[in-house]
């Protein structure tokens, strides 16, 4: 049995798994502190990998390699992090291929986490047999990746194809963590939600007044309870996401848009209105683009390990 180790280093959590072809054999989630440094996370990852292998009676010589997705800009040719955005800021100075060889004697391939999520859905999920697609992952921020003519899109520049969440949608918007103004992520994402709520008209009439956590689950719960401010904020976020996704549809020409991440745990609050807005306003002569929720759940990226190690 050939097994691979799969690692996802997201915005607020990490996951370590063991994958065998299309099966996620085991997975362990690790909570991270805000602004975690990669050098402090790596020893925990190593312990976790050894524990998972032991629990599943696997030796290192039965493992083909390590696939790692990280919420950062990655040079996929050299397997190095080349840009970070408030998370893992020490990552560009760390040789992850060397870390893997030294600790486990295994080859390692590194990718942006959103690209790895798209690879996972292409290999065994909602993008199986797809030729052209985009995938957005709504976590702390908004990850993005594109599939063009059956291949994950990569350019010679590390930002190519994976900064869809940083498409500016509001010229008068707030400054984003990336440095641009009015990005989709700055106007409607989990990290931006408390700022949106704070400045929303009549927020003092809402049950969300004074809410510092501001996650989308709480927002959607308030919508379900009839909170009018929460409903207005939900509609604002739908319009922001629709505007950004229409931009991506016009750039990449996908036949399918896949949406993943924690926000999609409440698809009924997002998909119908988002789909209607996009279908009304996107210019797609071949017919409406399919808008669907990712099928592999929160661990899409882990499933991307096998195709990543195969050089996809
Ligand atoms: Zn941005």
CSV table of N, CA and C and ligand atoms in Angstrom, one decimal, residues 85 165-167 176-181 183-186 191, ligand 1:
chain,number,residue,atom,x,y,z
A,85,UNK,N,1.5,36.7,4.3
A,85,UNK,CA,0.6,37.8,4.5
A,85,UNK,C,0.1,37.8,6.0
A,165,UNK,N,-9.0,36.1,-4.3
A,165,UNK,CA,-9.7,36.7,-3.2
A,165,UNK,C,-9.2,38.2,-3.0
A,166,UNK,N,-8.2,38.5,-3.7
A,166,UNK,CA,-7.6,39.9,-3.6
A,166,UNK,C,-7.9,40.7,-4.9
A,167,UNK,N,-9.0,40.3,-5.6
A,167,UNK,CA,-9.5,41.2,-6.7
A,167,UNK,C,-10.2,42.4,-6.1
A,176,UNK,N,-6.7,46.4,2.4
A,176,UNK,CA,-6.6,45.0,2.7
A,176,UNK,C,-5.3,44.6,3.3
A,177,UNK,N,-5.2,43.5,3.9
A,177,UNK,CA,-4.0,43.0,4.6
A,177,UNK,C,-2.9,42.8,3.5
A,178,UNK,N,-3.3,42.7,2.2
A,178,UNK,CA,-2.3,42.5,1.1
A,178,UNK,C,-1.7,43.8,0.7
A,179,UNK,N,-2.3,44.9,1.1
A,179,UNK,CA,-1.8,46.3,0.7
A,179,UNK,C,-2.7,46.9,-0.4
A,180,UNK,N,-3.5,46.2,-1.1
A,180,UNK,CA,-4.5,46.8,-2.0
A,180,UNK,C,-5.7,47.3,-1.3
A,181,UNK,N,-6.5,48.0,-2.1
A,181,UNK,CA,-7.7,48.7,-1.5
A,181,UNK,C,-9.0,48.0,-2.0
A,183,UNK,N,-10.3,44.9,-1.7
A,183,UNK,CA,-10.3,43.5,-2.2
A,183,UNK,C,-11.5,42.8,-1.8
A,184,UNK,N,-11.9,41.8,-2.6
A,184,UNK,CA,-13.0,41.0,-2.2
A,184,UNK,C,-12.9,40.5,-0.7
A,185,UNK,N,-11.7,40.1,-0.4
A,185,UNK,CA,-11.4,39.6,1.0
A,185,UNK,C,-11.6,40.7,2.1
A,186,UNK,N,-11.2,41.9,1.7
A,186,UNK,CA,-11.3,43.0,2.7
A,186,UNK,C,-12.7,43.5,2.8
A,191,UNK,N,-12.3,37.4,8.4
A,191,UNK,CA,-11.4,38.4,9.2
A,191,UNK,C,-12.0,39.8,9.0
B,1,LIG,ZN1,-6.1,42.1,-0.6
